[in-house]
């Protein structure tokens, strides 16, 4: 395995970590209006992700930084072509972060309701837009001979990519519901989670299956080796298992299945376009590959040394932080 392939795999790992960890944050935010009816209940919901949400977002920054350093041409084409979509994501993330910190600093009901709405929007919008972006990775976008994106914002919005946005929204929302079931310690919230969990899970399965079937006809999902086929099959099995386990109130195992399913979805998306990092619909010759988009071998070598040194430390700290805040959240200890 050469360093180009290694860094492609490492970027898959980073995006997997982001969607697994930040994914339940988005899901919890999307569920806020539906599972929490009183101000105290909303504070409980916010506190389930309070110690983790900002650290979870670092995975996205790290993934973007890895693309910039390892595959600068990919970074340039991606961030220029997807500029408006990424701007909306950034704006949503800023609003969301401010909402978490500001909503409980004033007792005025209008103040808190406004920030709750913004927190909901700031959680829902990125879930949809990331689904649209991943779907565009799989189908390809118009790229010219100069490695420049030749479309506009609306070029990214096709029936397949919009369906991908809805599928990601439902997957991450269900993922958030499972996390909330593990961390919430309030009976009224737990009742709403149980009442809506199976319905949400079934809706997720229906839309996700439709997206996968659509992908089979519009992407390289079934023609780019066995890895994407195995990954999508495992994702399907794990999502079904998560729904069944949630229905049987086996929250811990359901959440583990959901985490693994999201990892399989990310592997499916990236492996279906390998060795490309961005597929050109203008001409196959204009597609960016792990070789045409990469940095120099020396840069990749230095980055590999740094990554192998730093990543274990970061993972150890992450595991420690989740262990420290492992208890369920109740009305007695609310910081947000």
CSV table of C-alpha atoms in Angstrom, one decimal:
chain,number,residue,atom,x,y,z
A,1,UNK,CA,0.0,0.0,0.0
A,2,UNK,CA,1.4,3.4,-1.0
A,3,UNK,CA,1.1,6.6,1.0
A,4,UNK,CA,-1.6,8.0,-1.3
A,5,UNK,CA,-3.9,5.0,-0.6
A,6,UNK,CA,-3.0,5.2,3.1
A,7,UNK,CA,-4.1,8.8,3.3
A,8,UNK,CA,-7.3,8.1,1.4
A,9,UNK,CA,-8.1,5.5,4.0
A,10,UNK,CA,-7.2,7.9,6.8
A,11,UNK,CA,-9.6,10.5,5.4
A,12,UNK,CA,-12.3,7.8,5.4
A,13,UNK,CA,-11.5,7.2,9.1
A,14,UNK,CA,-11.8,10.9,9.9
A,15,UNK,CA,-15.1,11.3,8.1
A,16,UNK,CA,-16.4,8.1,9.8
A,17,UNK,CA,-15.4,9.5,13.2
A,18,UNK,CA,-17.1,12.8,12.3
A,19,UNK,CA,-20.4,11.3,11.2
A,20,UNK,CA,-20.5,8.8,14.1
A,21,UNK,CA,-19.8,11.4,16.8
A,22,UNK,CA,-21.1,14.7,15.4
A,23,UNK,CA,-23.9,12.7,13.8
A,24,UNK,CA,-25.7,12.0,17.1
A,25,UNK,CA,-25.2,15.7,18.0
A,26,UNK,CA,-27.1,16.6,14.8
A,27,UNK,CA,-29.7,14.0,15.5
A,28,UNK,CA,-30.3,15.2,19.1
A,29,UNK,CA,-30.7,18.8,17.8
A,30,UNK,CA,-33.2,17.7,15.1
A,31,UNK,CA,-35.2,15.8,17.7
A,32,UNK,CA,-35.3,18.7,20.3
A,33,UNK,CA,-38.8,20.0,19.4
A,34,UNK,CA,-40.3,16.5,19.3
A,35,UNK,CA,-39.0,14.9,22.5
A,36,UNK,CA,-38.7,17.9,24.8
A,37,UNK,CA,-41.8,20.0,25.6
A,38,UNK,CA,-40.8,22.0,28.7
A,39,UNK,CA,-37.8,24.3,29.2
A,40,UNK,CA,-36.3,21.8,31.7
A,41,UNK,CA,-36.7,18.9,29.3
A,42,UNK,CA,-35.0,21.0,26.5
A,43,UNK,CA,-32.1,21.7,28.9
A,44,UNK,CA,-31.8,18.0,29.6
A,45,UNK,CA,-31.6,17.3,25.9
A,46,UNK,CA,-28.9,20.0,25.4
A,47,UNK,CA,-26.9,18.7,28.3
A,48,UNK,CA,-26.7,15.2,26.8
A,49,UNK,CA,-24.4,16.5,24.1
A,50,UNK,CA,-23.1,19.6,26.0
A,51,UNK,CA,-19.7,18.1,27.0
A,52,UNK,CA,-19.0,16.6,23.6
A,53,UNK,CA,-20.4,18.7,20.7
A,54,UNK,CA,-17.5,21.1,20.2
A,55,UNK,CA,-14.9,18.3,20.4
A,56,UNK,CA,-16.9,16.2,17.9
A,57,UNK,CA,-16.8,19.1,15.4
A,58,UNK,CA,-13.0,19.0,15.4
A,59,UNK,CA,-13.2,15.7,13.4
A,60,UNK,CA,-14.6,17.7,10.4
A,61,UNK,CA,-11.8,20.3,10.8
A,62,UNK,CA,-9.2,17.5,10.9
A,63,UNK,CA,-10.7,15.8,7.8
A,64,UNK,CA,-10.6,19.1,5.9
A,65,UNK,CA,-7.1,19.8,7.0
A,66,UNK,CA,-6.0,16.3,6.0
A,67,UNK,CA,-7.5,16.8,2.5
A,68,UNK,CA,-5.8,20.2,2.3
A,69,UNK,CA,-2.4,18.7,3.2
A,70,UNK,CA,-2.5,15.3,1.5
A,71,UNK,CA,-4.6,16.1,-1.6
A,72,UNK,CA,-4.5,19.9,-2.2
A,73,UNK,CA,-6.0,19.7,-5.7
A,74,UNK,CA,-9.0,17.8,-4.2
A,75,UNK,CA,-9.3,20.5,-1.6
A,76,UNK,CA,-9.2,23.3,-4.1
A,77,UNK,CA,-11.7,21.8,-6.4
A,78,UNK,CA,-14.0,20.7,-3.6
A,79,UNK,CA,-14.1,24.0,-1.6
A,80,UNK,CA,-14.4,26.2,-4.7
A,81,UNK,CA,-17.1,24.1,-6.4
A,82,UNK,CA,-19.1,23.4,-3.2
A,83,UNK,CA,-18.5,26.9,-1.9
A,84,UNK,CA,-22.1,28.0,-1.3
A,85,UNK,CA,-23.1,24.6,0.2
A,86,UNK,CA,-20.2,24.7,2.5
A,87,UNK,CA,-21.0,28.3,3.5
A,88,UNK,CA,-24.5,27.2,4.5
A,89,UNK,CA,-23.0,24.4,6.5
A,90,UNK,CA,-20.6,26.8,8.2
A,91,UNK,CA,-23.3,29.3,9.0
A,92,UNK,CA,-25.5,26.6,10.4
A,93,UNK,CA,-22.7,25.3,12.6
A,94,UNK,CA,-21.9,28.8,13.9
A,95,UNK,CA,-25.6,29.4,14.7
A,96,UNK,CA,-25.9,26.0,16.4
A,97,UNK,CA,-22.8,26.5,18.6
A,98,UNK,CA,-24.0,30.0,19.7
A,99,UNK,CA,-27.5,28.6,20.4
A,100,UNK,CA,-26.2,25.9,22.7
A,101,UNK,CA,-24.2,28.4,24.8
A,102,UNK,CA,-26.6,31.3,24.7
A,103,UNK,CA,-30.1,29.8,25.1
A,104,UNK,CA,-30.0,29.4,28.9
A,105,UNK,CA,-28.2,32.7,29.7
A,106,UNK,CA,-31.6,34.5,29.8
A,107,UNK,CA,-34.8,33.4,31.5
A,108,UNK,CA,-37.0,35.1,28.9
A,109,UNK,CA,-39.2,32.4,27.2
A,110,UNK,CA,-39.0,34.2,23.8
A,111,UNK,CA,-35.2,34.3,24.0
A,112,UNK,CA,-35.0,30.6,24.8
A,113,UNK,CA,-37.5,29.6,22.2
A,114,UNK,CA,-35.7,31.6,19.5
A,115,UNK,CA,-32.4,29.9,20.3
A,116,UNK,CA,-34.1,26.5,20.4
A,117,UNK,CA,-35.4,27.1,16.9
A,118,UNK,CA,-32.0,28.1,15.6
A,119,UNK,CA,-30.4,25.1,17.3
A,120,UNK,CA,-32.9,22.9,15.5
A,121,UNK,CA,-32.2,24.5,12.1
A,122,UNK,CA,-28.5,24.4,12.8
A,123,UNK,CA,-28.7,20.7,13.4
A,124,UNK,CA,-31.1,19.7,10.5
A,125,UNK,CA,-29.4,21.7,7.7
A,126,UNK,CA,-25.9,20.2,7.9
A,127,UNK,CA,-27.4,16.7,8.1
A,128,UNK,CA,-29.2,17.3,4.7
A,129,UNK,CA,-26.3,19.2,3.1
A,130,UNK,CA,-23.7,16.5,4.0
A,131,UNK,CA,-26.0,13.9,2.5
A,132,UNK,CA,-26.2,16.0,-0.7
A,133,UNK,CA,-22.4,16.4,-0.7
A,134,UNK,CA,-21.7,12.7,-0.3
A,135,UNK,CA,-24.2,11.8,-3.0
A,136,UNK,CA,-22.4,14.2,-5.3
A,137,UNK,CA,-19.1,12.5,-4.6
A,138,UNK,CA,-20.6,9.2,-5.7
A,139,UNK,CA,-22.2,10.4,-8.9
A,140,UNK,CA,-19.6,13.0,-9.9
A,141,UNK,CA,-19.8,16.6,-10.7
A,142,UNK,CA,-18.7,18.7,-13.8
A,143,UNK,CA,-15.0,19.3,-13.6
A,144,UNK,CA,-13.0,20.7,-16.5
A,145,UNK,CA,-9.4,20.1,-17.7
A,146,UNK,CA,-8.1,22.7,-15.2
A,147,UNK,CA,-9.5,20.7,-12.3
A,148,UNK,CA,-12.1,23.5,-11.8
A,149,UNK,CA,-15.7,22.9,-11.0
A,150,UNK,CA,-17.8,23.9,-14.0
A,151,UNK,CA,-21.3,23.9,-12.5
A,152,UNK,CA,-23.2,26.0,-9.9
A,153,UNK,CA,-25.0,25.4,-6.6
A,154,UNK,CA,-28.1,24.1,-8.3
A,155,UNK,CA,-26.0,21.6,-10.3
A,156,UNK,CA,-25.5,19.8,-7.0
A,157,UNK,CA,-29.2,19.4,-6.4
A,158,UNK,CA,-30.5,16.4,-8.3
A,159,UNK,CA,-33.2,13.8,-7.4
A,160,UNK,CA,-30.5,11.4,-6.3
A,161,UNK,CA,-28.5,13.9,-4.2
A,162,UNK,CA,-31.7,15.3,-2.6
A,163,UNK,CA,-32.8,11.8,-1.7
A,164,UNK,CA,-29.3,11.3,-0.2
A,165,UNK,CA,-29.8,14.4,1.9
A,166,UNK,CA,-33.1,13.1,3.3
A,167,UNK,CA,-31.5,9.7,3.9
A,168,UNK,CA,-28.6,11.2,5.8
A,169,UNK,CA,-31.0,13.3,7.8
A,170,UNK,CA,-33.1,10.3,8.9
A,171,UNK,CA,-30.0,8.1,9.6
A,172,UNK,CA,-28.4,10.8,11.8
A,173,UNK,CA,-31.7,11.6,13.5
A,174,UNK,CA,-32.2,8.0,14.4
A,175,UNK,CA,-28.6,7.8,15.5
A,176,UNK,CA,-29.3,10.8,17.8
A,177,UNK,CA,-32.4,9.2,19.2
A,178,UNK,CA,-30.4,6.1,20.2
A,179,UNK,CA,-27.7,8.3,21.9
A,180,UNK,CA,-30.5,10.3,23.6
A,181,UNK,CA,-31.9,7.0,24.9
A,182,UNK,CA,-28.6,6.2,26.5
A,183,UNK,CA,-27.9,9.6,28.0
A,184,UNK,CA,-31.4,10.9,29.0
A,185,UNK,CA,-32.5,10.3,32.6
A,186,UNK,CA,-36.0,11.9,32.4
A,187,UNK,CA,-39.0,9.6,32.2
A,188,UNK,CA,-41.2,11.9,30.0
A,189,UNK,CA,-38.4,12.2,27.4
A,190,UNK,CA,-37.8,8.5,27.5
A,191,UNK,CA,-41.5,7.8,26.8
A,192,UNK,CA,-41.4,10.1,23.7
A,193,UNK,CA,-38.2,8.4,22.5
A,194,UNK,CA,-39.9,4.9,22.7
A,195,UNK,CA,-43.1,6.2,21.1
A,196,UNK,CA,-41.4,7.6,18.0
A,197,UNK,CA,-38.3,5.4,17.7
A,198,UNK,CA,-39.8,2.6,15.7
A,199,UNK,CA,-41.6,4.9,13.3
A,200,UNK,CA,-38.5,6.9,12.7
A,201,UNK,CA,-36.5,3.8,12.2
A,202,UNK,CA,-38.8,2.4,9.6
A,203,UNK,CA,-38.9,5.7,7.7
A,204,UNK,CA,-35.1,5.7,7.8
A,205,UNK,CA,-34.9,2.2,6.4
A,206,UNK,CA,-37.4,2.9,3.6
A,207,UNK,CA,-35.6,6.1,2.4
A,208,UNK,CA,-32.1,4.6,2.8
A,209,UNK,CA,-33.0,1.5,0.8
A,210,UNK,CA,-34.5,3.8,-1.9
A,211,UNK,CA,-31.2,5.8,-1.9
A,212,UNK,CA,-29.1,2.7,-2.2
A,213,UNK,CA,-31.2,1.3,-5.1
A,214,UNK,CA,-31.0,4.6,-6.8
A,215,UNK,CA,-27.2,4.6,-6.3
A,216,UNK,CA,-26.9,1.2,-7.9
A,217,UNK,CA,-28.2,2.6,-11.2
A,218,UNK,CA,-26.4,6.0,-11.1
A,219,UNK,CA,-23.0,5.4,-9.5
A,220,UNK,CA,-20.2,2.9,-9.5
A,221,UNK,CA,-21.5,1.2,-6.4
A,222,UNK,CA,-21.8,-2.2,-8.0
A,223,UNK,CA,-19.0,-1.9,-10.5
A,224,UNK,CA,-16.0,-0.7,-8.5
A,225,UNK,CA,-14.9,-3.9,-6.8
A,226,UNK,CA,-16.3,-5.9,-3.9
A,227,UNK,CA,-15.6,-3.5,-1.0
A,228,UNK,CA,-18.5,-1.1,-1.7
A,229,UNK,CA,-20.9,-4.0,-2.2
A,230,UNK,CA,-19.8,-5.6,1.1
A,231,UNK,CA,-19.9,-2.3,2.9
A,232,UNK,CA,-23.4,-1.4,1.8
A,233,UNK,CA,-24.7,-4.9,2.6
A,234,UNK,CA,-23.2,-4.6,6.1
A,235,UNK,CA,-24.7,-1.1,6.5
A,236,UNK,CA,-28.2,-2.5,5.6
A,237,UNK,CA,-27.9,-5.4,8.1
A,238,UNK,CA,-26.6,-3.1,10.9
A,239,UNK,CA,-29.4,-0.5,10.3
A,240,UNK,CA,-32.1,-3.2,10.4
A,241,UNK,CA,-30.5,-4.6,13.6
A,242,UNK,CA,-30.4,-1.1,15.2
A,243,UNK,CA,-34.1,-0.6,14.5
A,244,UNK,CA,-35.0,-4.0,15.9
A,245,UNK,CA,-32.9,-3.6,19.0
A,246,UNK,CA,-34.3,-0.1,19.6
A,247,UNK,CA,-37.8,-1.5,19.4
A,248,UNK,CA,-36.9,-4.1,22.0
A,249,UNK,CA,-35.4,-1.4,24.2
A,250,UNK,CA,-31.8,-2.7,23.9
A,251,UNK,CA,-30.4,0.8,23.6
A,252,UNK,CA,-26.7,0.1,24.0
A,253,UNK,CA,-26.4,-2.6,21.3
A,254,UNK,CA,-28.7,-0.5,19.0
A,255,UNK,CA,-26.4,2.4,19.3
A,256,UNK,CA,-23.3,0.3,18.6
A,257,UNK,CA,-25.1,-1.1,15.4
A,258,UNK,CA,-25.9,2.5,14.4
A,259,UNK,CA,-22.3,3.6,14.8
A,260,UNK,CA,-21.0,0.7,12.7
A,261,UNK,CA,-23.7,1.3,10.1
A,262,UNK,CA,-22.6,4.9,9.6
A,263,UNK,CA,-19.0,3.8,9.2
A,264,UNK,CA,-20.1,1.3,6.6
A,265,UNK,CA,-22.1,4.1,4.8
A,266,UNK,CA,-19.0,6.3,4.7
A,267,UNK,CA,-16.8,3.4,3.4
A,268,UNK,CA,-19.5,2.6,0.8
A,269,UNK,CA,-19.4,6.2,-0.5
A,270,UNK,CA,-15.7,6.6,-0.7
A,271,UNK,CA,-14.8,3.1,-1.9
A,272,UNK,CA,-17.3,3.4,-4.7
A,273,UNK,CA,-15.3,6.2,-6.3
A,274,UNK,CA,-11.7,4.9,-5.5
A,275,UNK,CA,-9.1,5.7,-6.8
A,276,UNK,CA,-10.9,8.9,-7.7
A,277,UNK,CA,-11.3,11.5,-5.1
A,278,UNK,CA,-13.7,13.6,-7.3
A,279,UNK,CA,-15.4,12.1,-10.3
A,280,UNK,CA,-15.8,14.3,-13.4
A,281,UNK,CA,-19.0,14.0,-15.3
A,282,UNK,CA,-17.5,16.1,-18.1
A,283,UNK,CA,-14.9,13.5,-19.0
A,284,UNK,CA,-13.3,10.6,-17.1
A,285,UNK,CA,-9.9,12.1,-18.0
A,286,UNK,CA,-10.7,15.1,-15.9
A,287,UNK,CA,-11.4,13.1,-12.7
A,288,UNK,CA,-9.2,13.8,-9.7
A,289,UNK,CA,-7.4,10.7,-8.4
A,290,UNK,CA,-5.4,10.0,-5.3
A,291,UNK,CA,-2.3,10.5,-7.5
A,292,UNK,CA,-3.2,13.6,-9.6
A,293,UNK,CA,-4.6,15.4,-6.6
A,294,UNK,CA,-2.0,14.5,-4.0
A,295,UNK,CA,0.9,16.3,-2.4
A,296,UNK,CA,4.5,15.3,-2.8
A,297,UNK,CA,5.7,11.9,-1.4
A,298,UNK,CA,7.9,13.7,1.1
A,299,UNK,CA,4.8,15.7,2.4
A,300,UNK,CA,2.8,12.5,2.7
A,301,UNK,CA,5.7,10.8,4.6
A,302,UNK,CA,6.0,13.7,7.1
A,303,UNK,CA,2.2,13.8,7.6
A,304,UNK,CA,2.1,10.0,8.2
A,305,UNK,CA,4.7,10.3,11.0
A,306,UNK,CA,2.8,13.1,12.6
A,307,UNK,CA,-0.5,11.3,12.3
A,308,UNK,CA,0.8,8.1,13.8
A,309,UNK,CA,2.2,10.0,16.7
A,310,UNK,CA,-0.8,12.3,17.5
A,311,UNK,CA,-3.8,10.3,16.6
A,312,UNK,CA,-3.4,7.7,19.5
A,313,UNK,CA,-3.2,10.6,22.0
A,314,UNK,CA,-6.3,12.3,20.6
A,315,UNK,CA,-8.3,9.0,20.7
A,316,UNK,CA,-7.2,8.3,24.2
A,317,UNK,CA,-8.3,11.8,25.3
A,318,UNK,CA,-11.6,11.3,23.5
A,319,UNK,CA,-12.3,8.0,25.2
A,320,UNK,CA,-11.4,9.5,28.6
A,321,UNK,CA,-13.8,12.4,28.1
A,322,UNK,CA,-16.7,10.1,27.2
A,323,UNK,CA,-15.9,7.9,30.2
A,324,UNK,CA,-16.0,11.0,32.5
A,325,UNK,CA,-19.4,12.1,31.2
A,326,UNK,CA,-20.9,8.6,31.0
A,327,UNK,CA,-23.7,9.1,33.4
A,328,UNK,CA,-27.3,9.9,32.4
A,329,UNK,CA,-28.4,13.5,32.5
A,330,UNK,CA,-31.2,14.5,34.9
A,331,UNK,CA,-32.9,17.7,36.0
A,332,UNK,CA,-30.5,18.0,38.9
A,333,UNK,CA,-27.3,18.8,37.0
A,334,UNK,CA,-27.9,21.2,34.1
A,335,UNK,CA,-25.1,23.4,32.9
A,336,UNK,CA,-26.6,24.6,29.6
